[in-house]
GROMACS .gro file of C-alpha atoms in nm:
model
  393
    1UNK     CA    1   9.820   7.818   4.336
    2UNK     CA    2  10.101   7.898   4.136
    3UNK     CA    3  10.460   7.841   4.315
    4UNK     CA    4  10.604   8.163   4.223
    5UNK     CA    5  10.427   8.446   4.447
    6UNK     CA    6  10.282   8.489   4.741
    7UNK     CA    7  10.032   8.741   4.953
    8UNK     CA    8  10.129   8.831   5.330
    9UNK     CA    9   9.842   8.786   5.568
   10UNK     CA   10   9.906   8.739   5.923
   11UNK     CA   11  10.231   8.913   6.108
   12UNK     CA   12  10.322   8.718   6.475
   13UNK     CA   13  10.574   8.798   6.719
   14UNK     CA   14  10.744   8.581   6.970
   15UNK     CA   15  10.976   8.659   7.250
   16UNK     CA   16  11.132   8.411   7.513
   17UNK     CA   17  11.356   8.596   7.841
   18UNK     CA   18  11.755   8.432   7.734
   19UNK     CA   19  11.942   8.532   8.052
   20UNK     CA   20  11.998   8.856   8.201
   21UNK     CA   21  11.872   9.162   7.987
   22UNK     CA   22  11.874   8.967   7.686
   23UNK     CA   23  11.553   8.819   7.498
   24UNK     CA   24  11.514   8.660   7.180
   25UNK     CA   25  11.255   8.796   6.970
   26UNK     CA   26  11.057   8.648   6.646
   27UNK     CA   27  10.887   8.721   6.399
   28UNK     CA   28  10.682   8.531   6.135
   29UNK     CA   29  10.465   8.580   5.782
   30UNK     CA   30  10.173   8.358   5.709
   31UNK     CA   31  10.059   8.353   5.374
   32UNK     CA   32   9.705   8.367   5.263
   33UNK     CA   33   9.757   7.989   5.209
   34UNK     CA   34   9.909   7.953   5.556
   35UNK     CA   35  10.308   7.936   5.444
   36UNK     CA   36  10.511   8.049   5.756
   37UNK     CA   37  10.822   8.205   5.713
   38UNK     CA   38  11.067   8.357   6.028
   39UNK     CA   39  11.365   8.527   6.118
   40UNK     CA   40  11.497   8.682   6.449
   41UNK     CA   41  11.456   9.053   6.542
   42UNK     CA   42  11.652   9.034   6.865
   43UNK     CA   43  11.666   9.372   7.036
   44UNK     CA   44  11.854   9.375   7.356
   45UNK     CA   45  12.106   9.635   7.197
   46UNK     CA   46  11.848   9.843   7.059
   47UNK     CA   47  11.620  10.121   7.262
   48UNK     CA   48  11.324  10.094   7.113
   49UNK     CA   49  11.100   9.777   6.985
   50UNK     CA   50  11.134   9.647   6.671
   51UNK     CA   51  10.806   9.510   6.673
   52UNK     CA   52  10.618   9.790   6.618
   53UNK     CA   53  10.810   9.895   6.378
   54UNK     CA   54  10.795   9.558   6.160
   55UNK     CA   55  10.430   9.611   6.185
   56UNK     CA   56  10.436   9.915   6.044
   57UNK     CA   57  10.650   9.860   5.717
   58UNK     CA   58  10.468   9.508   5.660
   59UNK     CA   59  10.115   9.689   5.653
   60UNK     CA   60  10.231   9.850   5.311
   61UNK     CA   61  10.300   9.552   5.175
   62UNK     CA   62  10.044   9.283   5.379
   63UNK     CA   63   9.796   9.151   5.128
   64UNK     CA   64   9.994   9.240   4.761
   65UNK     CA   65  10.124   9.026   4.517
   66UNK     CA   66  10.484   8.975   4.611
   67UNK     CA   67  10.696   8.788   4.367
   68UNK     CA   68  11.002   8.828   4.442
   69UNK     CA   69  11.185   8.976   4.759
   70UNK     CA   70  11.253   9.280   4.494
   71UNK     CA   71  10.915   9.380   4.456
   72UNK     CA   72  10.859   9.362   4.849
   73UNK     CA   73  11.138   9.630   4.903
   74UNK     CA   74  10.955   9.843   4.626
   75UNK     CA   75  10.721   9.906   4.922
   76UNK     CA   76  10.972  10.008   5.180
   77UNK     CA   77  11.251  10.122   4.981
   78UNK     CA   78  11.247  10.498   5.115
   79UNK     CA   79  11.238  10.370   5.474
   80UNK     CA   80  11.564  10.146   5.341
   81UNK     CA   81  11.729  10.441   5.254
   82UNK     CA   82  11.745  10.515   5.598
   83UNK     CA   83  11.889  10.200   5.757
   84UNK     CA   84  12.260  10.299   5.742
   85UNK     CA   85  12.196  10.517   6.000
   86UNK     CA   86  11.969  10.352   6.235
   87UNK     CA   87  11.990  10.021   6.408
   88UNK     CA   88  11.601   9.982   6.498
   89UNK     CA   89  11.515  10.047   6.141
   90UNK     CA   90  11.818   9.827   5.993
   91UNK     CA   91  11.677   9.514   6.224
   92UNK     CA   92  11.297   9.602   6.140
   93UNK     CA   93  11.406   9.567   5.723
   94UNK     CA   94  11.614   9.263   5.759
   95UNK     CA   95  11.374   9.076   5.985
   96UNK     CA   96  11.115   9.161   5.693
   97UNK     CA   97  11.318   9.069   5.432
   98UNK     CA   98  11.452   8.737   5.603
   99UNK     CA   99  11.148   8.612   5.690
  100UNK     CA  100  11.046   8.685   5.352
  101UNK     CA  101  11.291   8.484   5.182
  102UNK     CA  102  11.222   8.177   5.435
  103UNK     CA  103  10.889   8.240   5.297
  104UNK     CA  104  10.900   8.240   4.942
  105UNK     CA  105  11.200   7.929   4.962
  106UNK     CA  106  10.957   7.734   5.138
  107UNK     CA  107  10.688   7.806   4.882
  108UNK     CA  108  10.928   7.715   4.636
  109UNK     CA  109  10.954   7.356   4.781
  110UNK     CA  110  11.342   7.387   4.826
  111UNK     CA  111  11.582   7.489   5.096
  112UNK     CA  112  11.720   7.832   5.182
  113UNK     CA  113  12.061   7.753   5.064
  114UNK     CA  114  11.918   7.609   4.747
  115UNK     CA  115  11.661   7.911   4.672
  116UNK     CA  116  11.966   8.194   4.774
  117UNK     CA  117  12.227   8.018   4.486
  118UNK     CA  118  11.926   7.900   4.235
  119UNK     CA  119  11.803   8.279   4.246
  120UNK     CA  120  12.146   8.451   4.215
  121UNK     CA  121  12.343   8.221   4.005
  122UNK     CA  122  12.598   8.026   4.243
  123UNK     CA  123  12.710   7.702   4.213
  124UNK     CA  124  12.553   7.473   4.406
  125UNK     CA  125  12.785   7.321   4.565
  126UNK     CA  126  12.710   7.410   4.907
  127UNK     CA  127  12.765   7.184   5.206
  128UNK     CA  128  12.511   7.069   5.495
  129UNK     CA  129  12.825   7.034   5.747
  130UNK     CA  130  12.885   7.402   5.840
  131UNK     CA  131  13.199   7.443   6.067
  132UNK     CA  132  13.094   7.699   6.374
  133UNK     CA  133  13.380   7.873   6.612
  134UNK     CA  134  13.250   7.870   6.999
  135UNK     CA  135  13.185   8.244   7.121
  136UNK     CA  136  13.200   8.197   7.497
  137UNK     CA  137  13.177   8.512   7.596
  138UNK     CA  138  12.727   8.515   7.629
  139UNK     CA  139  12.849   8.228   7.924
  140UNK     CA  140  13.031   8.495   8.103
  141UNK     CA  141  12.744   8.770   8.120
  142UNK     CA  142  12.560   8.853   8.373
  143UNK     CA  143  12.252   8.580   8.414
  144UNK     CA  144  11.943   8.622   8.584
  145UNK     CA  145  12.098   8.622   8.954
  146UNK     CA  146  12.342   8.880   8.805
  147UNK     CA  147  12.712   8.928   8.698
  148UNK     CA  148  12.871   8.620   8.680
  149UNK     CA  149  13.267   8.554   8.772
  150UNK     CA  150  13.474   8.645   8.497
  151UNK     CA  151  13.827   8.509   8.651
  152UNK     CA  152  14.090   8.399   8.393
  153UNK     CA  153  14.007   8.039   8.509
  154UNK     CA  154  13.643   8.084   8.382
  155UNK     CA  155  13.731   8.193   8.083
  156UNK     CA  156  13.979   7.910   8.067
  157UNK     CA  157  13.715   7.628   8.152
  158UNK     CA  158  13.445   7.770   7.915
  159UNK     CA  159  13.747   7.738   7.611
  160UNK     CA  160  13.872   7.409   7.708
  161UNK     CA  161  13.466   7.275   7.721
  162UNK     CA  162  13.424   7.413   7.386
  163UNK     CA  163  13.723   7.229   7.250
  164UNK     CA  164  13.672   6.923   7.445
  165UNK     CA  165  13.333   6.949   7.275
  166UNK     CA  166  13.476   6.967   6.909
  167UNK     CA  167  13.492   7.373   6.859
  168UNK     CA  168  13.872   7.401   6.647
  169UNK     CA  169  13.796   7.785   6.729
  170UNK     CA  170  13.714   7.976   7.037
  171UNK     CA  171  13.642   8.382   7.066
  172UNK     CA  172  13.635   8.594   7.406
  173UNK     CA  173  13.598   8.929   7.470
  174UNK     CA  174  13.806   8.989   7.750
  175UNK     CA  175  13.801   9.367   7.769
  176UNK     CA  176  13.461   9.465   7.829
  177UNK     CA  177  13.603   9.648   8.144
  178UNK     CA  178  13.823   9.886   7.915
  179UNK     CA  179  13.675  10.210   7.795
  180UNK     CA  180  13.859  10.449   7.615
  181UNK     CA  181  14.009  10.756   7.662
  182UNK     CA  182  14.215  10.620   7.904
  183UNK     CA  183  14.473  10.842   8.157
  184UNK     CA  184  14.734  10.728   8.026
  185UNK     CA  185  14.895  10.748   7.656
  186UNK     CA  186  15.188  10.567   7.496
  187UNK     CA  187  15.142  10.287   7.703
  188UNK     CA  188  14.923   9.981   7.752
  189UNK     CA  189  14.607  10.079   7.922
  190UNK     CA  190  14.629   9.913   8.300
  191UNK     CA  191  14.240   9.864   8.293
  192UNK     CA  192  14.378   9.592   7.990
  193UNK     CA  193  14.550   9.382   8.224
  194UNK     CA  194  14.254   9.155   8.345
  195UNK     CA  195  14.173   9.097   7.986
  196UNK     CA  196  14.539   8.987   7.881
  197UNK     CA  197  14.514   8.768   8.210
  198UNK     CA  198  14.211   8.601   8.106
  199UNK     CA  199  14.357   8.557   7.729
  200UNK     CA  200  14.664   8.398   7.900
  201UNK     CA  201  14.467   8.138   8.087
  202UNK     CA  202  14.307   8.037   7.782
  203UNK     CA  203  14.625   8.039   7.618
  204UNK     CA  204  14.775   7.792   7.906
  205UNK     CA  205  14.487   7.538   7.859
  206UNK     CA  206  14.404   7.480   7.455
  207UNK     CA  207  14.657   7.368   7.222
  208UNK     CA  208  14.846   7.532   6.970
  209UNK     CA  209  14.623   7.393   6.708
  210UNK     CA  210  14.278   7.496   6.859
  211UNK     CA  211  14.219   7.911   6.730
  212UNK     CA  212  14.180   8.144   6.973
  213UNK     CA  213  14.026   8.473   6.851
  214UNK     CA  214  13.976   8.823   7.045
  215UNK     CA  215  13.655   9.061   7.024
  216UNK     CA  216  13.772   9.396   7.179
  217UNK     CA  217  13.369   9.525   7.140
  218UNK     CA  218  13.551   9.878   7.085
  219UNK     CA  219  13.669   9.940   7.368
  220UNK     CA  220  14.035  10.105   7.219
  221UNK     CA  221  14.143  10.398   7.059
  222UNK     CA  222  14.428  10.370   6.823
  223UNK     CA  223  14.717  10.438   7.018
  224UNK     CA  224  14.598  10.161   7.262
  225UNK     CA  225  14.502  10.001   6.992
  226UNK     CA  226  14.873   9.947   6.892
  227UNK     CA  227  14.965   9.814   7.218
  228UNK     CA  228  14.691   9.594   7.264
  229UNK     CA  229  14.770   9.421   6.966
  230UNK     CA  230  15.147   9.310   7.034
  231UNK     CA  231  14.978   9.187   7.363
  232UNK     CA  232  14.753   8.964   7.164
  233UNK     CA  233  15.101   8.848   6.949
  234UNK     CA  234  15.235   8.661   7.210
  235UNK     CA  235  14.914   8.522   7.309
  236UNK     CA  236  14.890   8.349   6.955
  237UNK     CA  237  14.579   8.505   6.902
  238UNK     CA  238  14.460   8.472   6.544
  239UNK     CA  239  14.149   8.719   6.504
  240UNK     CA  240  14.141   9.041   6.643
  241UNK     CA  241  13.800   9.212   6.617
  242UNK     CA  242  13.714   9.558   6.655
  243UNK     CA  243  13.946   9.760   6.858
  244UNK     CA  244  13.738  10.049   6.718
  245UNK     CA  245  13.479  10.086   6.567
  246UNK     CA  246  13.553  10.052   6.187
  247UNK     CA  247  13.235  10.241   6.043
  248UNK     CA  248  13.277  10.515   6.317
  249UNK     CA  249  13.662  10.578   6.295
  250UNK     CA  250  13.723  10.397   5.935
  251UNK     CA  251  14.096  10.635   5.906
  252UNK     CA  252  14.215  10.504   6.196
  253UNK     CA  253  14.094  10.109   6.178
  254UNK     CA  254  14.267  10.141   5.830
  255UNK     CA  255  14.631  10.242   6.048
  256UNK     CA  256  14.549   9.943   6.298
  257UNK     CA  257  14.538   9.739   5.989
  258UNK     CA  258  14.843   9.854   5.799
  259UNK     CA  259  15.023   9.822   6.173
  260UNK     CA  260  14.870   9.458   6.287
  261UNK     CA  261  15.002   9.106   6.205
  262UNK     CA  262  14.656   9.008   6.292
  263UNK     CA  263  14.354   8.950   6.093
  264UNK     CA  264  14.148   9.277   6.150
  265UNK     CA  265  13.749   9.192   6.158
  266UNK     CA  266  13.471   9.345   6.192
  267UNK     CA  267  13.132   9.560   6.047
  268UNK     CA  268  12.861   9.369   6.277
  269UNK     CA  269  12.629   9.621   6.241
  270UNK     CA  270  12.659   9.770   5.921
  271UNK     CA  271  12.333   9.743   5.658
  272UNK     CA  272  12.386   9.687   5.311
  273UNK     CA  273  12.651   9.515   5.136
  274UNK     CA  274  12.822   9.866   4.932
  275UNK     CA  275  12.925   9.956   5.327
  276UNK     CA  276  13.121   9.590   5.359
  277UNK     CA  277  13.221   9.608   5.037
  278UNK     CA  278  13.430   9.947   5.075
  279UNK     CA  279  13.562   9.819   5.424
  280UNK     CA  280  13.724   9.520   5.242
  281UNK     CA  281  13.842   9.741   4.947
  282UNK     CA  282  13.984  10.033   5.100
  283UNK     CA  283  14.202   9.843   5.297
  284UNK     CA  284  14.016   9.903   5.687
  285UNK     CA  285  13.948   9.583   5.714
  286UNK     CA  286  14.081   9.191   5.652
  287UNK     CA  287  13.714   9.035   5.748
  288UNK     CA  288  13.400   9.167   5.756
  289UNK     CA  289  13.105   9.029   5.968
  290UNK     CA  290  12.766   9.095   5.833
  291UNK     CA  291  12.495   9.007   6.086
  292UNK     CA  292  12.149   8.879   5.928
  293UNK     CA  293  11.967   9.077   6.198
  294UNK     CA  294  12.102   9.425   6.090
  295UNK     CA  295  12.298   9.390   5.745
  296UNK     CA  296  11.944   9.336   5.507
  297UNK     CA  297  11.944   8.974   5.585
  298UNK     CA  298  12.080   8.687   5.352
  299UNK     CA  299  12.068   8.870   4.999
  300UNK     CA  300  12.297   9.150   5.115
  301UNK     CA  301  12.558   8.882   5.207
  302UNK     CA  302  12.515   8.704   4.872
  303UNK     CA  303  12.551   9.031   4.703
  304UNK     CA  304  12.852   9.127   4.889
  305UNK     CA  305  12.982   8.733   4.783
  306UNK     CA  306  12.929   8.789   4.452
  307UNK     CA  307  13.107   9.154   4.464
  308UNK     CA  308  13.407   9.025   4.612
  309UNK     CA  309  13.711   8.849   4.411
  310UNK     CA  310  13.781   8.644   4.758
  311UNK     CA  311  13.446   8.623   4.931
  312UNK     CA  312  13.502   8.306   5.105
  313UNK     CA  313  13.795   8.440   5.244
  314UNK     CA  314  13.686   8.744   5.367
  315UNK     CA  315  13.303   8.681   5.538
  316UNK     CA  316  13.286   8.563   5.868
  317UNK     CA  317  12.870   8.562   5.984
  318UNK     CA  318  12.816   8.752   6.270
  319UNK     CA  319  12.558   8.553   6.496
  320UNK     CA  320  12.582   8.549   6.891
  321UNK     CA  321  12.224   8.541   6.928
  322UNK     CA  322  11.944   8.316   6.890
  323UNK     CA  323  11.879   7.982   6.717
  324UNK     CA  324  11.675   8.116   6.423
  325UNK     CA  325  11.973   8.376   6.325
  326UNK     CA  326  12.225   8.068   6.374
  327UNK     CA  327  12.029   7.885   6.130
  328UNK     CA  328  11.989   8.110   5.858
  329UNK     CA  329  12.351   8.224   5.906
  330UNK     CA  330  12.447   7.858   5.835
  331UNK     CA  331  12.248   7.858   5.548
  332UNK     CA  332  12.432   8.147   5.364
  333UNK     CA  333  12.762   8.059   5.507
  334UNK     CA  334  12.680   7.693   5.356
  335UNK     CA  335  12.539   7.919   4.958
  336UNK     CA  336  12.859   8.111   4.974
  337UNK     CA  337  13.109   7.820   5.065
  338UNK     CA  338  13.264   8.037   5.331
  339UNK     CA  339  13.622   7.948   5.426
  340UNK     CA  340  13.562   8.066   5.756
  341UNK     CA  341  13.350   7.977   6.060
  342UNK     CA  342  13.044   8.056   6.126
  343UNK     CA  343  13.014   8.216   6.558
  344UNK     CA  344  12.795   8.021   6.747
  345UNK     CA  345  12.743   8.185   7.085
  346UNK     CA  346  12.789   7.890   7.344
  347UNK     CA  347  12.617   7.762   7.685
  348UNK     CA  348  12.425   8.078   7.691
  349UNK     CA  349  12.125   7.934   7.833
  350UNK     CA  350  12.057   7.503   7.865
  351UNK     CA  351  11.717   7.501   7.714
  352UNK     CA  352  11.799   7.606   7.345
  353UNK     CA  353  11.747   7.359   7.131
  354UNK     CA  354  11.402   7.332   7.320
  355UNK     CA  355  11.305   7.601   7.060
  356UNK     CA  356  11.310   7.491   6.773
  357UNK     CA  357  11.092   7.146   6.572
  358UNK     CA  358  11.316   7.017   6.436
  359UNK     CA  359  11.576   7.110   6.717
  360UNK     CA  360  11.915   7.263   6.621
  361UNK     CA  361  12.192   7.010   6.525
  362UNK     CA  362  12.549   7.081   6.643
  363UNK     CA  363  12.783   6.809   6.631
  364UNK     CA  364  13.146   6.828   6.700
  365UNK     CA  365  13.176   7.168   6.625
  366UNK     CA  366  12.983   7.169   6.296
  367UNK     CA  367  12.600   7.238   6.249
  368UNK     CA  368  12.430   7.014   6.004
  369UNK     CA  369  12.189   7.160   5.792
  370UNK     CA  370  11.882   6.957   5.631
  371UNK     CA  371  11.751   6.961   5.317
  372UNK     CA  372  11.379   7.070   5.452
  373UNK     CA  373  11.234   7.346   5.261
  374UNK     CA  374  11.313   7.699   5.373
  375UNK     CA  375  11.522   7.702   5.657
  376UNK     CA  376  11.416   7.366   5.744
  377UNK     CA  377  11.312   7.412   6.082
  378UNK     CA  378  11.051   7.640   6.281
  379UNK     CA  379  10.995   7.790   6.645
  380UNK     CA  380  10.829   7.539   6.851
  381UNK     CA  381  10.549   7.775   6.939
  382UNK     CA  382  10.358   7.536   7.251
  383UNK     CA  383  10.734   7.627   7.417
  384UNK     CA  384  10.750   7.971   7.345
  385UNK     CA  385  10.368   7.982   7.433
  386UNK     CA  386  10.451   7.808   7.765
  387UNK     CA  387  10.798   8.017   7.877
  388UNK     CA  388  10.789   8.316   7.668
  389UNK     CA  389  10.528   8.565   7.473
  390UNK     CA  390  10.319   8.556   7.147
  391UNK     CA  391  10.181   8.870   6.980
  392UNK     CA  392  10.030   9.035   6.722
  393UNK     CA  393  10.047   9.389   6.574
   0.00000   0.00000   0.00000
């Protein structure tokens, strides 16, 4: 059979309970000459499946000729139109479309990283050794007994593991408490406090040369915004993520910019590349954070690469979720020779590498990519068949 197409036949799902409310969800193409190809459709934020919904779109499409992932979007490209504005339908394309592309590398007998700078004219000169920062904040949520302690000690020992472990960079969120609009105005919010505390007993136990970086998940408006900030000054904090919501309030994430001495990142959500691009260019924000589960998957981040004059400095993968969006984050952080980190979401759960053949590699604070075709490794379905759920639709 000719390398350079491919026909859809079989969709599967997979799902496996994480910790909590959260579950890691799969999904995979066969190929009428049984190529797989996967990517993660996690849907804890979301309220409705994504399944379903994956089924749907791939039935226009299941059984064609599909050369290129192009053509497959020819299928789907008025239901694309809408994923700006809705998450289910933003994780249901990019799912699709990076499962595709696992797909059609793997047919192509070369790996993801390879296939993404081969078919839009990079250099190759990627690297197998990508450098990961340690999100320890999926450690800290409620588990299956429920909510967890969340004391500025914990959040201390989970940063000083990471570091002892090799992480050079470790993220919290430390104000999921906060909400705003708060009482008060002019001021720094009180329900803030606990959050400083815990950034202060980080601050007390890593060194000055280990990166400590701050997801607010939102939670401020801009004039706490403001004060939040010079809090995180003193704290050393080098990152300072999302105090609002930069595609919701994009006029007043550009004045938190203009005001902070802080790297302002952000977009984890957004779909499509012309979004992340504008966020960068008009000045709202320094970094922007696509997420292969919701931005289109790993063309849309190439294509947003290739817009930019500084790409490398200014995408940071979004990715504290399962190992099959880890992986294929690390393989278009490795195609677009990203300057910075890639988030790994730490100690979530002790059974992860249990999921995939073969298993994740993460040493000292890097993850090592193979050469394998596609993205090199697969779900290990007699575990997930064991501990979790396998479907069709």
């Amino acid at each position: 059979m000719d390398k350079s197409w491919v026909r859809i036949k079989d969709l599967n799902f997979y799902s496996i309970k994480v910790r909590g409310k959260t579950e890691w969800k799969f999904m995979e193409f066969i190929s009428d000459d049984n190529i797989s190809g996967i990517s993660e459709i996690t849907d804890t934020q979301l309220n409705s499946s994504v399944s379903e919904l994956v089924a749907k779109l791939s039935n226009k499409f299941r059984g064609q000729t599909l050369n290129d992932e192009e053509q497959l979007l020819e299928y789907i490209k008025y239901d694309e139109l809408k994923a700006t504005n809705s998450l289910v339908l933003a994780t249901a394309i990019s799912g699709i479309r990076s499962a595709f592309l696992d797909l059609f590398s793997r047919r192509m007998e070369m790996s993801l990283k390879k296939f993404l700078c081969i078919n839009s004219n990079i250099d190759l000169n990627f690297s197998n050794e990508i450098e990961l920062y340690a999100n320890i904040n999926r450690s800290l949520l409620p588990d299956n007994n429920g909510p967890v302690e969340r004391s500025s000690r914990t959040f201390a020992n989970e940063a000083l593991s990471a570091v002892k472990r090799g992480f050079k960079t470790v993220k919290c969120a430390p104000f999921d408490e906060c909400k705003a609009p708060f009482n008060t105005q002019n001021c720094l919010p009180s329900e803030a406090i606990v959050g400083l505390e815990r950034l202060s007993g980080i601050s007390d136990v890593i060194s000055n040369k280990t990166k400590l970086l701050v997801d607010c998940h939102s939670r401020f408006d801009l004039d706490s915004s403001f004060y939040v900030h010079d809090e995180l000054i003193k704290r050393n904090v080098s990152w300072f993520e999302e105090p609002m919501d930069p595609e919701m309030f994009p006029e007043e994430t550009k004045k938190i910019k203009s005001y902070s001495k802080i790297p302002l990142a952000g977009a984890e959500m957004a779909y499509g590349n012309e979004i992340m691009q504008r966020l960068i260019r008009e000045n709202i924000l320094d970094i922007v954070m696509p997420d292969v589960k919701f931005c289109g998957g790993p063309t849309e981040v190439i294509n947003l690469y290739k817009a930019l004059s500084n790409g490398k400095k200014v995408i940071s993968m979004h990715c504290p979720s399962g190992p099959i969006s880890l992986l294929t984050s690390a393989h278009v952080t490795s195609a677009i020779q990203a300057h910075l980190p890639l988030e790994h979401a730490i100690d979530e759960v002790e059974w992860r590498k249990e999921l995939l053949l073969p298993s994740e590699s993460i040493n000292n604070g890097n993850y090592i990519l193979s050469d394998n075709h596609g993205l090199g490794s697969t779900l290990d379905k007699a575990y997930i068949n064991f501990n979790g759920n396998i479907w069709k639709e």
